[in-house]
């Protein structure tokens, strides 16, 4: 038979078993974290009618969409989870209860040019809180707490959640009568790279700001210490600004009650988020030791979730984690926790008798105690059987020979220490279950610093 | 703005939040069950190069495949998980350790005609054990145990795993010199519908069997009691048959050591499985009260997993559960367990003060104890706030007013009983955590019989 050369498409993440365990553990910990905040899981279809997904339309994204025709249906694969949520809310608005909190961890596809750490098929993990007509500011204040708990659950320690408010920014630009705010903010982003002097030059000559505008803008974004000090002097001059200030204060005020330490939270006036979509609080999250990877968890408040599908107003606030990319970065930085049990089993049972009834019964007993067990019954030399456990990183090997069966004992070898223990099945199982339980609590990520 | 009518494509399952909770709980319990047997999770890409997925080629399936071109790549969406596994094993054969046990629960797509309970995008849950060159019979004996534990974990009780062996069947047909075995087995399948007499007629006139062949075949498949009694007289006449008999005996012998009760296991000579793919033990699983839905979990032993991609022999044994279809059937039969906590939260906190620091702190404390908490802060009447919990099925509502804050107490209402309790936050949290823990153990399926 002519063979087809096996291959996986470039940009499609396909993990080896051990890495898959880490990835799944990360996803699972995100699920648990999101659940603690009352987010319900959704699992929307991977494909939608093209008109639905492309309702927003335009630009680079549309070119990246995977699109196909089946029968006479024009289909598109989702390239983000937001459009699917918007459609879901618009379609099921009559039967949903608002505020509606959902999370979705799912694959999306974008036909980007394949690059290291950029994927064409990848996971996003999104949470959103959707209001019916309006949505209280407390929801915006709660988001940093969800981020903090989620990142901590993964095992991350050295990260900071940067928070800003679009109304503050927009109001500030109105007060200073700066019309090309987007361009100005983009320029400000370069301050660390090019320095204050070059930035002033760029702002005044290329962006078209006056020297006064430029100076005030730079003073604001470079202000050290409490950002409210720098902002307070603009109070009372613009309604949008004042509302934004109240919102930002409320968000900051409740941080510690929400369990977010000061060290992990920062008001950052330079955070704008590219999209015009956001209208209130915005969030970005940076790894302190790896600022070069950019924000690992971002989002914000928006006013119009489903405007392409319905007249009803659905404001919301949400964040998104590029989970495949985050995983890729962490494993590349060698931050996967070696204490994690990434083996497919906790125990390998090696039978030493012809009749397998006893080893099988032992496996059954162990499984009933929650242990993950493989029974090795291939026709191999003893050494190869033990090597199987070794290669897979299975931490314990149990031997069951005639002598053990007669005396009602089991011999277990701890593969790391080499230590062998003999005892009754009951005692062995209880001991292993205890040890494995501890190892299972190891978070997927460990920071070496 | 012109609105696009929101809709979900026909045949694409999109669940409402409560049903999604049941579905996810089913998937989670399958994952846990598979893990106990040392299966490692894989998550292969949804799309592959078309030549990979269509290597097997041909027939109805190829017409159902979702196929598209992106750039100059010819892509196909997977329509089953087996081809992806075969490619994975062939591609990574050098770094995998065999026997390789993996499970995958993932979406596949088939452009079938949309029908009630038939989906175009749906989940399959597959497990496979892949050997390198050979694979011990014990692996085949272990599969019914995985099925039993998985189905039981879902909450199913009244089901029977039917087991047969293709070598026994093939040997039997060789002994009787029946050449059109496939057709004969397909005819035998109708026995319950048409009765013995009509079947004899059909077998002799349409299928071309002699009266002796027909009588022996019918006698075998209708034999009551121990099937080995009916089979034993053919021993020693055909090598394939004898090997099959030894395999089938081994599988049956170890069932109770593997924890499968007699009531849930049946040797069934009439099970053949359609595909030519299977070469040894084959499995089908039926709901006793709903035989009309057909097998809910099927599979078997095969010799050639990856023959389209590599010369190396990878025999294996596996089963597949059509998870979306199974969920659909169970919810249609009203078998979803009402005791399951399908609400997005365990507790709704309703603040009764302007300042939210205390209610937020309470929420944080509760979350640290593992409780899923929503804080209701929308500007609504008190009644609407409580109605929110009621609509979502949130079992407990906590009130925090000035009095409670001053006295360090929390009032909690049990939404089902209406009972109100006041106590310190610590006591309330411990009590709720205990109650919720019990409710979380409820299996997703409950049989009413």
Short mmCIF file of C-alpha atoms in Angstrom, two decimals, chain A residues 1-9 12-17 20-21 23-24 28 35-49 51-52 55 63-70 73 75 77-78 84 87-88 90-92 95-101 103 107 109 111 121 123 134-136 138-139 142 145 149 253-254 257-259 307-311 342 344-345 354-357 360-361 364 367-368 370-379 388 391-392, chain B residues 1-9 12-17 20-21 23-24 28 35-49 51-52 55 63-70 73 75 77-78 84 87-88 90-92 95-101 103 107 109 111 121 123 134-136 138-139 142 145 149 253-254 257-259 307-311 342 344-345 354-357 360-361 364 367-368 370-379 388 391-392:
data_model
loop_
_atom_site.label_atom_id
_atom_site.label_comp_id
_atom_site.label_asym_id
_atom_site.label_seq_id
_atom_site.Cartn_x
_atom_site.Cartn_y
_atom_site.Cartn_z
CA UNK A 1 0.00 0.00 0.00
CA UNK A 2 1.28 3.49 -0.85
CA UNK A 3 1.80 5.39 2.41
CA UNK A 4 0.73 8.99 3.05
CA UNK A 5 3.46 10.84 4.94
CA UNK A 6 2.04 11.63 8.39
CA UNK A 7 2.23 15.32 9.30
CA UNK A 8 0.45 17.94 11.36
CA UNK A 9 -0.43 21.25 9.74
CA UNK A 12 -1.81 23.60 14.64
CA UNK A 13 -0.74 22.80 18.19
CA UNK A 14 -0.42 19.07 18.82
CA UNK A 15 1.12 18.24 22.17
CA UNK A 16 3.02 15.20 23.32
CA UNK A 17 1.27 13.37 26.20
CA UNK A 20 -0.92 17.78 27.20
CA UNK A 21 -1.29 16.98 30.90
CA UNK A 23 -2.08 22.12 29.29
CA UNK A 24 -5.21 20.34 30.54
CA UNK A 28 -8.97 22.86 34.47
CA UNK A 35 -16.64 28.84 38.56
CA UNK A 36 -15.89 30.37 41.96
CA UNK A 37 -17.15 33.68 40.57
CA UNK A 38 -20.41 32.16 39.34
CA UNK A 39 -19.51 31.92 35.65
CA UNK A 40 -21.36 29.12 33.89
CA UNK A 41 -19.63 27.13 31.16
CA UNK A 42 -20.73 27.45 27.54
CA UNK A 43 -19.58 25.46 24.56
CA UNK A 44 -20.71 27.14 21.37
CA UNK A 45 -20.27 25.63 17.90
CA UNK A 46 -16.93 25.91 16.12
CA UNK A 47 -18.66 26.98 12.96
CA UNK A 48 -21.43 29.45 12.36
CA UNK A 49 -23.14 30.80 9.26
CA UNK A 51 -22.91 36.10 7.86
CA UNK A 52 -23.08 35.71 11.65
CA UNK A 55 -21.34 40.64 10.77
CA UNK A 63 -8.93 37.58 5.54
CA UNK A 64 -7.80 35.21 8.28
CA UNK A 65 -11.15 33.48 8.67
CA UNK A 66 -11.41 29.82 7.64
CA UNK A 67 -14.44 29.72 5.41
CA UNK A 68 -16.12 26.96 3.47
CA UNK A 69 -19.24 25.96 1.64
CA UNK A 70 -21.14 22.78 2.45
CA UNK A 73 -24.44 26.88 3.31
CA UNK A 75 -19.83 28.59 6.83
CA UNK A 77 -14.90 28.83 11.65
CA UNK A 78 -14.92 31.16 14.66
CA UNK A 84 -20.36 33.40 19.27
CA UNK A 87 -25.06 35.56 18.83
CA UNK A 88 -25.89 33.25 21.76
CA UNK A 90 -29.10 37.71 21.03
CA UNK A 91 -30.64 34.36 20.05
CA UNK A 92 -31.50 33.16 23.56
CA UNK A 95 -34.57 32.50 28.23
CA UNK A 96 -31.35 33.83 29.78
CA UNK A 97 -31.24 35.52 33.18
CA UNK A 98 -29.19 38.72 33.39
CA UNK A 99 -26.55 39.62 34.47
CA UNK A 100 -25.39 36.54 32.58
CA UNK A 101 -21.97 35.26 33.56
CA UNK A 103 -16.98 31.35 30.52
CA UNK A 107 -10.62 26.51 20.04
CA UNK A 109 -8.88 29.52 14.13
CA UNK A 111 -5.14 31.80 9.10
CA UNK A 121 -5.73 26.77 15.71
CA UNK A 123 -7.48 27.97 22.60
CA UNK A 134 -27.11 48.28 32.25
CA UNK A 135 -24.45 46.70 34.40
CA UNK A 136 -23.16 47.82 37.80
CA UNK A 138 -18.94 46.34 40.82
CA UNK A 139 -18.74 43.84 38.00
CA UNK A 142 -14.54 42.10 40.32
CA UNK A 145 -10.03 39.47 41.34
CA UNK A 149 -7.23 34.06 41.37
CA UNK A 253 -11.30 50.92 46.45
CA UNK A 254 -12.62 47.37 46.52
CA UNK A 257 -11.80 43.25 49.79
CA UNK A 258 -11.77 41.23 46.56
CA UNK A 259 -8.54 39.60 47.75
CA UNK A 307 -25.47 45.27 18.24
CA UNK A 308 -25.10 43.36 14.96
CA UNK A 309 -27.91 40.98 15.86
CA UNK A 310 -30.39 42.88 18.02
CA UNK A 311 -31.59 46.33 19.05
CA UNK A 342 2.38 14.05 34.12
CA UNK A 344 -0.58 8.47 32.53
CA UNK A 345 -0.79 6.37 35.69
CA UNK A 354 0.53 -16.97 34.81
CA UNK A 355 -2.98 -16.51 36.21
CA UNK A 356 -3.84 -12.83 36.29
CA UNK A 357 -6.87 -12.89 38.59
CA UNK A 360 -6.40 -7.72 38.10
CA UNK A 361 -8.24 -7.71 41.44
CA UNK A 364 -9.61 -2.99 40.55
CA UNK A 367 -8.91 2.08 41.01
CA UNK A 368 -11.76 2.02 43.50
CA UNK A 370 -9.02 6.60 43.02
CA UNK A 371 -5.57 5.50 41.92
CA UNK A 372 -4.77 5.55 38.21
CA UNK A 373 -3.48 2.09 37.39
CA UNK A 374 -1.99 0.26 34.44
CA UNK A 375 -1.52 -3.46 34.41
CA UNK A 376 1.54 -4.49 32.42
CA UNK A 377 0.82 -7.78 30.72
CA UNK A 378 2.87 -7.65 27.53
CA UNK A 379 5.22 -10.55 26.89
CA UNK A 388 8.11 1.05 30.80
CA UNK A 391 10.03 5.99 30.57
CA UNK A 392 6.50 7.17 31.31
CA UNK B 1 -27.65 49.50 11.75
CA UNK B 2 -29.07 46.61 9.74
CA UNK B 3 -29.32 43.55 12.00
CA UNK B 4 -28.28 40.03 11.04
CA UNK B 5 -30.83 37.52 12.30
CA UNK B 6 -29.09 35.46 15.01
CA UNK B 7 -29.27 31.71 14.39
CA UNK B 8 -27.34 28.52 15.05
CA UNK B 9 -26.70 26.15 12.16
CA UNK B 12 -24.87 22.06 15.57
CA UNK B 13 -25.57 21.38 19.24
CA UNK B 14 -25.74 24.55 21.31
CA UNK B 15 -26.90 23.95 24.86
CA UNK B 16 -28.60 26.26 27.31
CA UNK B 17 -26.53 26.83 30.48
CA UNK B 20 -24.34 22.43 29.42
CA UNK B 21 -23.58 21.71 33.07
CA UNK B 23 -23.07 17.63 29.49
CA UNK B 24 -19.80 18.82 31.01
CA UNK B 28 -15.71 15.04 33.21
CA UNK B 35 -7.77 8.11 33.79
CA UNK B 36 -8.22 5.35 36.36
CA UNK B 37 -7.17 2.89 33.65
CA UNK B 38 -4.03 4.84 32.79
CA UNK B 39 -5.29 6.49 29.61
CA UNK B 40 -3.57 9.81 28.94
CA UNK B 41 -5.54 12.67 27.41
CA UNK B 42 -4.83 13.84 23.87
CA UNK B 43 -6.24 16.81 22.06
CA UNK B 44 -5.47 16.56 18.37
CA UNK B 45 -6.22 19.31 15.83
CA UNK B 46 -9.74 19.69 14.45
CA UNK B 47 -8.36 19.99 10.96
CA UNK B 48 -5.72 18.01 9.13
CA UNK B 49 -4.37 18.04 5.62
CA UNK B 51 -4.84 13.73 2.26
CA UNK B 52 -4.28 12.60 5.87
CA UNK B 55 -6.20 8.39 3.26
CA UNK B 63 -19.02 13.00 0.98
CA UNK B 64 -19.81 14.06 4.54
CA UNK B 65 -16.41 15.58 5.24
CA UNK B 66 -16.17 19.34 5.73
CA UNK B 67 -13.38 20.38 3.42
CA UNK B 68 -11.86 23.72 2.56
CA UNK B 69 -8.90 25.43 0.97
CA UNK B 70 -6.88 28.07 2.79
CA UNK B 73 -3.58 24.04 1.61
CA UNK B 75 -7.86 20.97 4.60
CA UNK B 77 -12.27 18.73 9.41
CA UNK B 78 -11.99 15.40 11.23
CA UNK B 84 -6.15 11.65 14.00
CA UNK B 87 -1.57 9.95 12.25
CA UNK B 88 -0.39 10.91 15.76
CA UNK B 90 2.64 7.17 13.01
CA UNK B 91 4.13 10.67 13.28
CA UNK B 92 5.36 10.41 16.87
CA UNK B 95 8.91 9.23 21.07
CA UNK B 96 5.85 7.35 22.29
CA UNK B 97 6.05 4.44 24.73
CA UNK B 98 3.97 1.37 23.85
CA UNK B 99 1.44 0.07 24.77
CA UNK B 100 0.15 3.61 24.39
CA UNK B 101 -3.14 4.32 26.13
CA UNK B 103 -8.33 9.00 25.43
CA UNK B 107 -15.63 17.45 18.43
CA UNK B 109 -18.01 16.98 12.04
CA UNK B 111 -22.30 16.81 6.92
CA UNK B 121 -20.93 18.83 14.87
CA UNK B 123 -18.50 15.01 20.51
CA UNK B 134 1.59 -7.00 19.24
CA UNK B 135 -0.81 -6.47 22.12
CA UNK B 136 -1.76 -8.88 24.89
CA UNK B 138 -5.61 -8.80 28.68
CA UNK B 139 -6.06 -5.39 27.12
CA UNK B 142 -9.96 -4.81 30.36
CA UNK B 145 -14.28 -2.89 32.78
CA UNK B 149 -16.95 2.00 35.24
CA UNK B 253 -12.72 -15.40 32.79
CA UNK B 254 -11.31 -12.12 34.12
CA UNK B 257 -11.71 -9.67 38.82
CA UNK B 258 -12.05 -6.51 36.68
CA UNK B 259 -15.10 -5.57 38.74
CA UNK B 307 -1.43 1.27 7.82
CA UNK B 308 -2.10 4.31 5.62
CA UNK B 309 0.84 6.21 7.10
CA UNK B 310 3.49 3.67 8.07
CA UNK B 311 4.71 0.11 7.51
CA UNK B 342 -26.84 23.05 37.57
CA UNK B 344 -23.93 28.86 38.01
CA UNK B 345 -23.35 29.55 41.72
CA UNK B 354 -24.22 51.32 50.31
CA UNK B 355 -20.61 50.40 51.03
CA UNK B 356 -19.83 47.00 49.55
CA UNK B 357 -16.57 46.20 51.38
CA UNK B 360 -17.21 41.67 48.93
CA UNK B 361 -15.04 40.34 51.77
CA UNK B 364 -13.87 36.40 48.95
CA UNK B 367 -14.63 31.54 47.41
CA UNK B 368 -11.55 30.67 49.42
CA UNK B 370 -14.43 26.60 47.46
CA UNK B 371 -17.96 27.98 47.25
CA UNK B 372 -19.11 29.38 43.92
CA UNK B 373 -20.42 32.87 44.68
CA UNK B 374 -22.15 35.67 42.86
CA UNK B 375 -22.55 39.11 44.37
CA UNK B 376 -25.78 40.77 43.28
CA UNK B 377 -25.15 44.49 42.95
CA UNK B 378 -27.53 45.58 40.20
CA UNK B 379 -29.87 48.45 41.01
CA UNK B 388 -32.59 36.18 40.29
CA UNK B 391 -34.62 31.72 38.30
CA UNK B 392 -31.08 30.40 38.16
#
